[in-house]
Coordinates of C-alpha atoms in Angstrom, one line a residue:
X1 CA 68.9 129.6 128.7
X2 CA 69.2 127.0 125.9
X3 CA 67.0 128.7 123.2
X4 CA 68.7 132.1 124.1
X5 CA 72.3 130.6 123.8
X6 CA 71.3 128.6 120.7
X7 CA 70.0 131.8 119.1
X8 CA 73.1 133.7 119.8
X9 CA 75.3 130.7 118.5
X10 CA 73.4 130.1 115.3
X11 CA 73.6 133.9 114.5
X12 CA 77.4 133.9 115.0
X13 CA 78.0 130.6 112.9
X14 CA 75.8 131.3 109.9
X15 CA 77.5 134.8 109.8
X16 CA 80.4 134.2 107.6
X17 CA 82.8 136.3 109.8
X18 CA 81.7 134.5 112.9
X19 CA 82.2 131.1 111.2
X20 CA 85.8 132.0 110.0
X21 CA 86.5 132.8 113.6
X22 CA 86.3 129.1 114.4
X23 CA 89.2 127.4 113.1
X24 CA 91.9 124.7 114.2
X25 CA 94.4 127.3 115.3
X26 CA 91.9 129.5 117.2
X27 CA 92.8 129.9 121.0
X28 CA 89.4 131.5 121.7
X29 CA 86.8 129.6 119.6
X30 CA 87.8 126.0 119.9
X31 CA 86.3 123.8 117.2
X32 CA 85.7 120.8 119.3
X33 CA 83.9 122.7 122.1
X34 CA 82.0 124.8 119.7
X35 CA 80.7 121.6 117.7
X36 CA 79.8 119.9 121.0
X37 CA 77.6 123.0 122.0
X38 CA 76.3 123.1 118.7
X39 CA 75.1 119.5 118.6
X40 CA 73.5 119.8 122.1
X41 CA 71.5 122.9 121.1
X42 CA 70.7 121.8 117.3
X43 CA 67.5 120.2 118.3
X44 CA 66.1 123.3 119.6
X45 CA 67.2 125.6 116.6
X46 CA 64.8 127.5 114.4
X47 CA 67.1 127.7 111.2
X48 CA 67.2 126.8 107.6
X49 CA 68.6 123.3 106.6
X50 CA 71.1 125.1 104.4
X51 CA 72.5 127.0 107.3
X52 CA 72.6 124.0 109.8
X53 CA 74.1 121.6 107.4
X54 CA 76.8 124.2 106.3
X55 CA 77.8 124.8 109.9
X56 CA 77.9 121.0 110.8
X57 CA 80.2 120.3 107.9
X58 CA 82.5 123.1 108.7
X59 CA 82.6 122.4 112.4
X60 CA 83.4 118.9 111.8
X61 CA 86.2 119.7 109.2
X62 CA 87.9 121.9 111.8
X63 CA 87.3 119.6 114.9
X64 CA 89.0 116.7 113.0
X65 CA 86.7 115.4 110.5
X66 CA 84.8 112.1 111.2
X67 CA 85.8 112.2 115.0
X68 CA 82.2 113.1 116.0
X69 CA 80.2 111.8 113.2
X70 CA 77.8 109.8 115.3
X71 CA 76.9 112.8 117.7
X72 CA 76.5 115.1 114.8
X73 CA 74.3 112.8 112.7
X74 CA 72.3 111.9 115.7
X75 CA 71.6 115.7 116.5
X76 CA 70.8 116.6 113.1
X77 CA 68.2 113.7 113.1
X78 CA 66.6 115.2 115.9
X79 CA 66.7 118.4 114.3
X80 CA 65.0 117.1 111.1
X81 CA 62.2 115.3 113.2
X82 CA 61.2 118.9 114.7
X83 CA 60.1 120.1 111.2
X84 CA 57.5 118.3 108.6
X85 CA 59.6 119.1 105.5
X86 CA 62.9 119.2 107.0
X87 CA 63.8 115.5 106.0
X88 CA 62.9 115.9 102.4
X89 CA 64.5 119.4 102.2
X90 CA 67.8 118.1 103.6
X91 CA 68.0 115.2 101.0
X92 CA 67.3 117.5 98.2
X93 CA 70.1 120.1 99.6
X94 CA 72.7 117.3 100.2
X95 CA 72.4 116.0 96.8
X96 CA 72.6 119.5 95.1
X97 CA 76.1 120.0 96.5
X98 CA 79.2 119.8 94.6
X99 CA 81.2 118.5 97.5
X100 CA 78.7 115.8 98.3
X101 CA 81.2 113.7 100.1
X102 CA 81.3 116.2 103.0
X103 CA 77.5 116.2 103.3
X104 CA 76.7 112.5 102.5
X105 CA 77.1 111.5 106.2
X106 CA 73.7 113.3 106.9
X107 CA 71.7 111.4 104.5
X108 CA 70.9 108.6 106.7
X109 CA 70.0 110.9 109.5
X110 CA 67.5 112.7 107.1
X111 CA 66.0 109.4 106.0
X112 CA 65.7 108.1 109.7
X113 CA 64.0 111.4 110.7
X114 CA 60.7 110.5 108.7
X115 CA 59.4 108.6 111.7
X116 CA 56.8 105.8 111.9
X117 CA 54.1 107.6 110.3
X118 CA 56.2 108.2 107.1
X119 CA 58.2 105.0 106.9
X120 CA 56.7 104.3 103.4
X121 CA 58.4 107.6 102.1
X122 CA 61.6 106.9 104.0
X123 CA 61.8 103.5 102.2
X124 CA 61.2 105.2 98.9
X125 CA 63.7 107.9 99.4
X126 CA 66.4 105.1 100.5
X127 CA 65.6 103.1 97.5
X128 CA 65.9 106.1 95.1
X129 CA 69.3 106.8 96.6
X130 CA 70.6 103.3 95.8
X131 CA 70.6 104.1 92.1
X132 CA 72.7 107.3 92.7
X133 CA 76.1 107.6 90.8
X134 CA 78.1 108.5 93.9
X135 CA 78.9 105.4 95.9
X136 CA 79.1 107.5 99.2
X137 CA 75.3 108.2 98.6
X138 CA 74.7 104.5 98.1
X139 CA 76.4 103.7 101.2
X140 CA 74.3 105.8 103.3
X141 CA 71.2 104.4 101.6
X142 CA 72.3 101.0 102.4
X143 CA 73.3 101.9 106.0
X144 CA 69.8 103.3 106.7
X145 CA 67.5 100.3 105.4
X146 CA 68.3 97.8 108.2
X147 CA 67.6 100.7 110.8
X148 CA 64.1 101.5 109.8
X149 CA 61.4 100.7 112.3
X150 CA 59.1 98.5 109.9
X151 CA 56.6 95.7 110.1
X152 CA 54.4 93.6 108.0
X153 CA 54.8 93.8 104.1
X154 CA 57.4 96.4 104.5
X155 CA 59.9 94.0 106.0
X156 CA 59.9 91.8 102.8
X157 CA 60.0 95.2 100.8
X158 CA 63.3 96.0 102.4
X159 CA 64.7 92.4 101.9
X160 CA 63.7 92.6 98.2
X161 CA 65.7 95.8 97.8
X162 CA 68.7 94.4 99.7
X163 CA 68.7 91.2 97.8
X164 CA 68.6 93.1 94.4
X165 CA 71.3 95.6 95.5
X166 CA 73.8 92.8 96.6
X167 CA 73.7 91.2 93.0
X168 CA 74.0 94.6 91.3
X169 CA 76.4 96.5 93.3
X170 CA 79.9 96.8 91.8
X171 CA 81.8 99.1 94.2
X172 CA 83.7 97.0 96.7
X173 CA 83.3 99.6 99.7
X174 CA 79.5 99.6 98.9
X175 CA 79.4 95.7 98.9
X176 CA 81.1 95.8 102.2
X177 CA 78.3 98.2 103.6
X178 CA 75.7 96.2 102.0
X179 CA 76.8 93.0 103.5
X180 CA 77.0 94.5 106.9
X181 CA 73.2 95.7 106.7
X182 CA 72.1 92.4 105.4
X183 CA 73.6 90.7 108.4
X184 CA 72.1 93.3 110.8
X185 CA 68.8 92.8 108.9
X186 CA 69.0 89.2 109.7
X187 CA 69.7 89.9 113.3
X188 CA 66.6 91.9 113.4
X189 CA 64.5 89.5 111.5
X190 CA 65.7 86.0 112.1
X191 CA 63.2 84.3 110.0
X192 CA 65.2 85.5 107.0
X193 CA 68.5 83.7 107.9
X194 CA 67.9 80.7 105.4
X195 CA 67.4 83.3 102.5
X196 CA 70.4 85.3 103.7
X197 CA 72.5 82.0 103.7
X198 CA 71.4 81.4 99.9
X199 CA 72.4 84.9 99.2
X200 CA 75.8 84.7 100.9
X201 CA 76.7 81.6 99.0
X202 CA 76.2 83.5 95.8
X203 CA 78.0 86.4 96.9
X204 CA 81.1 86.9 94.5
X205 CA 83.1 89.6 96.3
X206 CA 83.5 87.8 99.7
X207 CA 87.4 87.7 99.0
X208 CA 87.9 91.5 98.4
X209 CA 89.7 93.4 101.2
X210 CA 86.9 95.8 102.1
X211 CA 84.4 93.0 102.4
X212 CA 86.9 90.8 104.5
X213 CA 87.4 93.9 106.8
X214 CA 83.7 94.3 107.2
X215 CA 83.2 90.8 108.1
X216 CA 86.1 90.7 110.6
X217 CA 84.5 94.0 112.3
X218 CA 81.0 92.5 112.3
X219 CA 82.2 89.1 113.9
X220 CA 84.6 90.9 116.2
X221 CA 82.5 93.6 117.7
X222 CA 78.8 93.1 116.9
X223 CA 76.7 91.0 119.1
X224 CA 74.7 89.0 116.6
X225 CA 73.6 85.7 117.2
X226 CA 74.5 84.0 113.8
X227 CA 73.1 80.4 112.9
X228 CA 76.0 78.2 113.0
X229 CA 76.2 77.6 109.2
X230 CA 76.3 81.3 108.4
X231 CA 78.9 82.0 111.2
X232 CA 81.2 79.3 109.8
X233 CA 80.6 80.7 106.2
X234 CA 81.8 84.1 107.6
X235 CA 84.7 82.9 109.5
X236 CA 85.9 81.1 106.4
X237 CA 85.9 84.2 104.4
X238 CA 88.6 85.6 106.8
X239 CA 90.9 82.9 105.5
X240 CA 91.2 85.3 102.5
X241 CA 93.0 88.0 104.7
X242 CA 96.0 89.7 103.4
X243 CA 98.8 89.2 106.0
X244 CA 99.6 93.1 105.5
X245 CA 96.2 94.3 106.4
X246 CA 97.0 95.4 110.0
X247 CA 93.4 96.4 110.8
X248 CA 91.6 93.2 109.6
X249 CA 94.0 91.2 111.5
X250 CA 93.4 93.2 114.8
X251 CA 89.8 92.3 114.3
X252 CA 90.6 88.9 113.7
X253 CA 92.7 88.8 116.9
X254 CA 89.6 90.0 119.0
X255 CA 87.4 87.6 117.2
X256 CA 89.6 84.5 118.2
X257 CA 89.6 85.8 121.6
X258 CA 85.6 85.9 121.5
X259 CA 85.4 82.5 120.0
X260 CA 87.6 81.2 122.8
X261 CA 85.5 82.9 125.6
X262 CA 82.2 81.5 124.1
X263 CA 83.8 77.9 124.0
X264 CA 83.8 77.5 120.3
X265 CA 87.2 75.9 119.9
X266 CA 86.5 74.1 116.5
X267 CA 86.1 77.4 114.7
X268 CA 88.9 79.0 116.7
X269 CA 91.4 76.4 115.6
X270 CA 90.2 76.2 111.9
X271 CA 90.5 79.9 111.5
X272 CA 93.8 80.1 113.4
X273 CA 95.3 77.5 111.3
X274 CA 94.1 78.8 108.0
X275 CA 95.5 82.2 108.4
X276 CA 98.7 80.9 109.9
X277 CA 99.3 78.8 106.6
X278 CA 98.6 82.1 104.7
X279 CA 101.8 83.5 106.3
X280 CA 100.2 85.4 109.1
X281 CA 102.7 85.4 112.0
X282 CA 101.2 84.3 115.5
X283 CA 102.9 87.4 116.9
X284 CA 100.3 89.4 114.9
X285 CA 97.6 87.9 117.3
X286 CA 99.1 89.2 120.6
X287 CA 95.8 89.5 122.5
X288 CA 94.8 85.9 121.5
X289 CA 98.2 84.6 122.4
X290 CA 98.3 86.2 125.8
X291 CA 94.8 84.8 126.4
X292 CA 95.8 81.3 125.4
X293 CA 99.0 81.3 127.5
X294 CA 97.6 82.8 130.6
X295 CA 93.9 81.5 130.6
X296 CA 93.5 78.6 128.5
X297 CA 96.0 75.8 129.3
X298 CA 93.9 72.9 127.9
X299 CA 93.2 74.7 124.5
X300 CA 96.9 75.4 124.5
X301 CA 97.7 71.8 125.1
X302 CA 95.3 70.9 122.4
X303 CA 96.7 73.3 119.8
X304 CA 100.3 72.5 120.3
X305 CA 99.8 68.8 120.4
X306 CA 97.7 69.0 117.2
X307 CA 100.5 71.2 115.4
X308 CA 103.3 68.8 116.3
X309 CA 101.2 65.9 115.3
X310 CA 100.5 67.5 112.0
X311 CA 104.3 68.0 111.5
X312 CA 103.7 71.2 109.2
X313 CA 106.7 73.4 109.6
X314 CA 104.6 76.7 109.5
X315 CA 102.5 75.3 112.4
X316 CA 105.3 74.0 114.4
X317 CA 107.2 77.1 113.9
X318 CA 104.0 79.3 115.1
X319 CA 104.0 76.8 118.2
X320 CA 107.6 77.8 119.0
X321 CA 106.9 81.7 118.4
X322 CA 103.7 81.3 120.6
X323 CA 105.9 79.8 123.5
X324 CA 108.7 82.1 123.1
X325 CA 106.8 84.9 124.7
X326 CA 109.2 86.6 127.3
X327 CA 106.3 86.6 129.8
X328 CA 105.6 82.8 129.8
X329 CA 109.1 81.4 129.2
X330 CA 108.7 79.2 132.3
X331 CA 105.2 78.0 131.4
X332 CA 104.6 74.3 132.0
X333 CA 103.3 72.7 128.8
X334 CA 101.2 69.5 128.7
X335 CA 100.3 67.2 125.8
X336 CA 96.7 66.4 124.8
X337 CA 96.9 62.5 125.4
X338 CA 93.5 62.3 123.7
X339 CA 95.1 62.9 120.3
X340 CA 98.1 60.5 121.1
X341 CA 96.3 57.2 120.8
X342 CA 99.5 55.0 119.8
X343 CA 103.2 54.9 120.6
X344 CA 104.4 56.2 117.3
X345 CA 102.4 59.5 117.8
X346 CA 103.7 59.8 121.4
X347 CA 107.3 59.4 120.2
X348 CA 106.6 61.6 117.1
X349 CA 105.5 64.8 119.1
X350 CA 108.2 64.3 121.6
X351 CA 110.8 64.5 118.8
X352 CA 108.9 67.7 117.6
X353 CA 108.9 69.2 121.0
X354 CA 112.7 68.6 121.3
X355 CA 113.4 70.0 117.7
X356 CA 111.1 73.1 117.8
X357 CA 111.3 73.9 121.6
X358 CA 115.0 73.0 121.9
X359 CA 115.8 76.9 123.0
X360 CA 113.1 76.4 125.7
X361 CA 114.2 73.2 127.4
X362 CA 112.0 73.4 130.4
X363 CA 108.9 73.7 128.3
X364 CA 110.0 70.7 126.0
X365 CA 110.9 68.7 129.1
X366 CA 107.4 69.5 130.7
X367 CA 105.7 68.5 127.4
X368 CA 107.5 65.1 127.3
X369 CA 106.9 64.5 131.0
X370 CA 103.3 64.8 130.5
X371 CA 103.5 61.7 127.9
X372 CA 105.9 59.7 129.8
X373 CA 103.4 58.7 132.5
X374 CA 101.1 56.9 130.1
X375 CA 103.8 55.6 127.8
X376 CA 104.7 51.9 127.2
X377 CA 108.1 50.7 128.4
X378 CA 109.6 51.0 124.8
X379 CA 108.3 54.6 124.5
X380 CA 109.7 55.4 128.0
X381 CA 113.2 54.4 126.9
X382 CA 113.0 56.6 123.9
X383 CA 111.7 59.5 125.9
X384 CA 114.5 59.0 128.6
X385 CA 117.0 59.1 125.7
X386 CA 115.9 62.5 124.1
X387 CA 115.5 64.0 127.5
X388 CA 119.0 63.3 128.3
X389 CA 120.7 63.7 124.9
X390 CA 120.3 66.4 123.6
X391 CA 118.2 68.4 126.3
X392 CA 120.0 67.6 129.5
X393 CA 123.6 67.5 128.2
X394 CA 122.9 71.0 126.5
X395 CA 121.4 72.6 129.5
X396 CA 122.9 71.2 132.8
X397 CA 121.9 74.3 134.5
X398 CA 118.2 75.1 133.7
X399 CA 117.0 71.5 133.2
X400 CA 118.9 70.4 136.3
X401 CA 117.1 73.1 138.3
X402 CA 113.8 72.2 136.9
X403 CA 114.2 68.5 137.5
X404 CA 115.2 69.2 141.1
X405 CA 111.9 71.2 141.5
X406 CA 109.9 68.2 140.1
X407 CA 111.8 65.8 142.5
X408 CA 110.8 68.1 145.4
X409 CA 107.2 68.2 144.3
X410 CA 107.2 64.3 143.8
X411 CA 106.4 64.7 140.1
X412 CA 108.3 62.1 137.8
X413 CA 110.6 61.9 140.6
X414 CA 112.1 58.5 139.6
X415 CA 112.7 59.7 136.1
X416 CA 114.4 62.9 137.2
X417 CA 116.7 61.2 139.6
X418 CA 117.6 58.7 136.9
X419 CA 118.6 61.4 134.5
X420 CA 120.5 63.6 137.0
X421 CA 122.4 60.5 138.0
X422 CA 123.5 59.9 134.4
X423 CA 124.6 63.6 134.1
X424 CA 126.7 63.4 137.2
X425 CA 128.4 60.2 135.9
X426 CA 128.8 62.2 132.8
X427 CA 130.5 65.0 134.3
X428 CA 132.7 62.8 136.7
X429 CA 134.1 61.1 133.6
X430 CA 134.9 64.7 132.3
X431 CA 136.7 65.5 135.3
X432 CA 138.9 62.4 135.0
X433 CA 140.3 63.3 131.8
X434 CA 140.4 67.1 132.2
X435 CA 143.7 67.4 133.6
X436 CA 145.4 65.3 130.6
X437 CA 148.0 67.7 129.0
X438 CA 147.2 65.9 125.5
X439 CA 143.8 67.3 125.6
X440 CA 144.7 70.9 126.9
X441 CA 144.7 73.8 124.6
X442 CA 147.7 76.0 124.7
X443 CA 147.4 79.6 126.4
X444 CA 148.6 81.2 122.9
X445 CA 145.7 79.4 121.2
X446 CA 143.2 80.5 123.8
X447 CA 144.5 84.1 123.5
X448 CA 144.3 84.1 119.9
X449 CA 140.8 82.7 119.9
X450 CA 139.5 85.3 122.4
X451 CA 141.1 88.3 120.5
X452 CA 139.4 87.0 117.2
X453 CA 136.1 86.5 119.0
X454 CA 136.4 90.0 120.4
X455 CA 137.1 91.4 117.0
X456 CA 134.0 89.8 115.4
X457 CA 131.8 90.8 118.3
X458 CA 133.0 94.6 117.9
X459 CA 132.4 94.4 114.2
X460 CA 128.9 93.1 114.7
X461 CA 128.1 95.6 117.2
X462 CA 129.5 98.4 114.9
X463 CA 127.4 97.3 112.1
X464 CA 124.2 96.8 114.1
X465 CA 124.3 100.2 115.8
X466 CA 125.1 102.0 112.4
X467 CA 122.0 104.2 111.7
X468 CA 120.5 103.4 114.9
X469 CA 117.7 105.7 116.1
X470 CA 119.6 106.3 119.3
X471 CA 122.1 108.3 117.2
X472 CA 119.3 110.9 116.6
X473 CA 119.1 112.1 120.2
X474 CA 122.3 110.8 122.0
X475 CA 125.9 111.4 121.6
X476 CA 128.4 108.5 122.0
X477 CA 131.6 108.6 124.0
X478 CA 134.5 106.3 124.3
X479 CA 135.7 105.7 127.9
X480 CA 139.2 104.6 128.1
X481 CA 139.5 104.4 131.7
X482 CA 137.8 105.3 135.0
X483 CA 134.4 104.7 136.5
X484 CA 132.7 107.9 135.9
X485 CA 131.8 110.4 133.1
X486 CA 132.3 114.0 133.2
X487 CA 130.2 116.4 131.1
X488 CA 129.3 120.1 131.1
X489 CA 125.7 121.6 131.1
X490 CA 125.3 125.1 129.5
X491 CA 123.4 127.6 131.4
X492 CA 121.2 130.5 130.1
X493 CA 123.8 133.0 131.2
X494 CA 126.5 131.3 129.1
X495 CA 128.1 129.7 132.0
X496 CA 129.0 125.8 132.1
X497 CA 128.4 123.7 135.2
X498 CA 130.5 120.6 135.4
X499 CA 128.6 117.3 136.2
X500 CA 130.1 114.0 137.0
X501 CA 128.0 110.8 136.4
X502 CA 129.0 107.5 138.1
X503 CA 128.7 104.5 135.9
X504 CA 126.6 101.7 137.1
X505 CA 127.1 97.9 136.4
X506 CA 124.5 95.7 134.9
X507 CA 124.6 92.1 133.7
X508 CA 122.5 89.7 131.9
X509 CA 123.2 85.9 131.7
X510 CA 121.9 83.1 129.5
X511 CA 122.6 79.4 129.3
X512 CA 124.3 78.6 125.9
X513 CA 123.6 74.9 124.8
X514 CA 126.7 72.9 125.4
X515 CA 126.4 70.6 122.7
X516 CA 126.5 73.9 120.5
X517 CA 129.9 74.2 121.5
X518 CA 131.0 70.5 121.9
X519 CA 129.4 69.0 118.9
X520 CA 127.3 71.6 117.0
X521 CA 127.3 69.6 113.7
X522 CA 125.7 66.5 115.3
X523 CA 123.3 68.6 117.2
X524 CA 122.1 70.6 114.2
X525 CA 121.7 67.4 112.4
X526 CA 119.6 65.7 115.1
X527 CA 117.4 68.9 115.5
X528 CA 116.7 69.0 111.8
X529 CA 115.7 65.3 112.0
X530 CA 113.3 66.0 114.8
X531 CA 111.9 69.0 113.1
X532 CA 111.2 67.9 109.7
X533 CA 110.9 63.9 110.0
X534 CA 107.5 62.2 108.9
X535 CA 105.6 60.0 111.2
X536 CA 105.5 56.3 110.6
X537 CA 101.6 55.7 110.1
X538 CA 101.8 51.9 110.8
X539 CA 99.4 51.2 113.4
X540 CA 100.9 50.0 116.9
X541 CA 99.7 49.5 120.4

C-alpha cells in the first residue's frame, strides 16, 4: 500500500492546486499530518529533487517551520541515498535558490547521503560550502563535518578543515556552530583533545552571546566526556553570560544540577559564585536551588558557610534569597565546621547568619546551634547573646516553639532551656510594669494611631491595585454591610436570574519581629553591623 499511497500523495503535492490546498487554515488537509505522511513515504518516492524539496519546504512552513526539521532532514537523507546522483543534484538545486534560508537545512542531509563509498566527495562538498557567502550554508557545512563516518587520513583532513575555519570564520552564529562541531569531533576522536585545547585557548570569540549559549547547551545536554582542563575552560566561558539571556541561564541551571549529580562540587561552586557576582539572581536558577535545598544538605551547608565567611554582600544576599524559598522555610541549616577553624570565624559567620537570615529566625538559630557544640566557652557566650538578642526577643513565638521542639528531641537542650528561662524572666519584668498608668497610652492616642494606620494601608492598597491585571476580567464591588453578595446572571432569552453568594472568611498570620516595634533604630543598626562588618583576621585558638 505504501508505494501506491506515496504515488497519489506526490502527484497531489507537486500539483500546484493540490499544494495550495494544504495550508494552516485547512480543516481537511492538516499540514502537520500531511508532513508526517510525506516524511514516512519519502524514502520510497520516485520523484525529482526539485519537486521533493519544494514540497518539504512548503509543508514545513505550513506546519510551523522548524518544528520537525530533524524528521524532515532524516527522511530527505534516506531519499537521497536511494539515487546515485541525488546528493549532488540536491546541493546544486539548493544553492541555486533565491530564498536559500528555507532550503539550507537540507544541505547536511544531502552531504551525509553520500555514504561510506563516497566519503571523499562528501568532504570535498562540505569544504566547498565552507567558503560560501551565506552563513546559513556555512553553518550546514560545519554541522556535517563531525558527523561523517571517516577513518585514517580523512580524520586529520577533517581536523585541518575545522582548525582553519575557526581562525577565519567571522560570523558569530557560525563560530558557535563551529565550536560545537569541534567539541563533537573531540568526543568522537579523543586523541585530538590536546590540539583542541590549544585551539580553544586562542579562540577570540568565546565571550560573544551566541558562543556562550552554544557552550551552555553542550555542557548541559550533550553527554561528552571532556578532559578536566577543557571542561574547566568551557565552564569559565559561561562566566561571560548576560543576566538578561534567559535561555542561556536555563542551560546553566541544568548544568549546575548535572555537575552536582556527578559530584563535581568544585566547578559547581566556582561557576555559581562567578555568575552571581555578575548580577545573576539565585532565583534565576530555580532547578538548581530546589535540588540544593531538597537533596544536597552537605553542599548547601558548605555553600552558605563559605558565603558568610567570605562576607561579600552579593553572596550573602544570595544565601538569603536561596533560603527564602517558601517550600523550605522550615529547613534546618547546618554550618560546615571544616571551614571554621578558629573562634573568630565561628563568631563572624554567626553574626552573618543573624544579619542576613533575621527574617528566617529558625533557620538562623539552627545554623548557630550547629556551631555551638564545638565552640569554646568564650564563643558560646557570644552565641548565647545573639540568639537571645535580637533573635529570641524578636520572635518569642516561632523561636520558642522551635527551641521547645529541640528540648523534646534532646538537641542543645541545656542551651534552649537557658534561653527560654531568660525570655520568661523578661516577660515577667514586663508584666510587673504593664499596669503603671505613667506608662500607659491614652485611648484617644490609640484611636488616632489606628485611624492613621488604616488610612495609610488603604492608600497603599489602592496604589498597588491600580492598573492590576485583575481589573481586566473582574468587576470590583464595595460591600457596606451584610455577609453575602447578590448579582444577576443574564440568560440567552433576556431574562435575569438572581444569585446570592455567601462570603467566606480566610486569614493569614505572620509574626512581626517585636524589636521592630519596641526599638527599631537599635535593631536596624545591629543588623547592619552584622551584615557588613569585616572579620578580624588575627589568628586565635
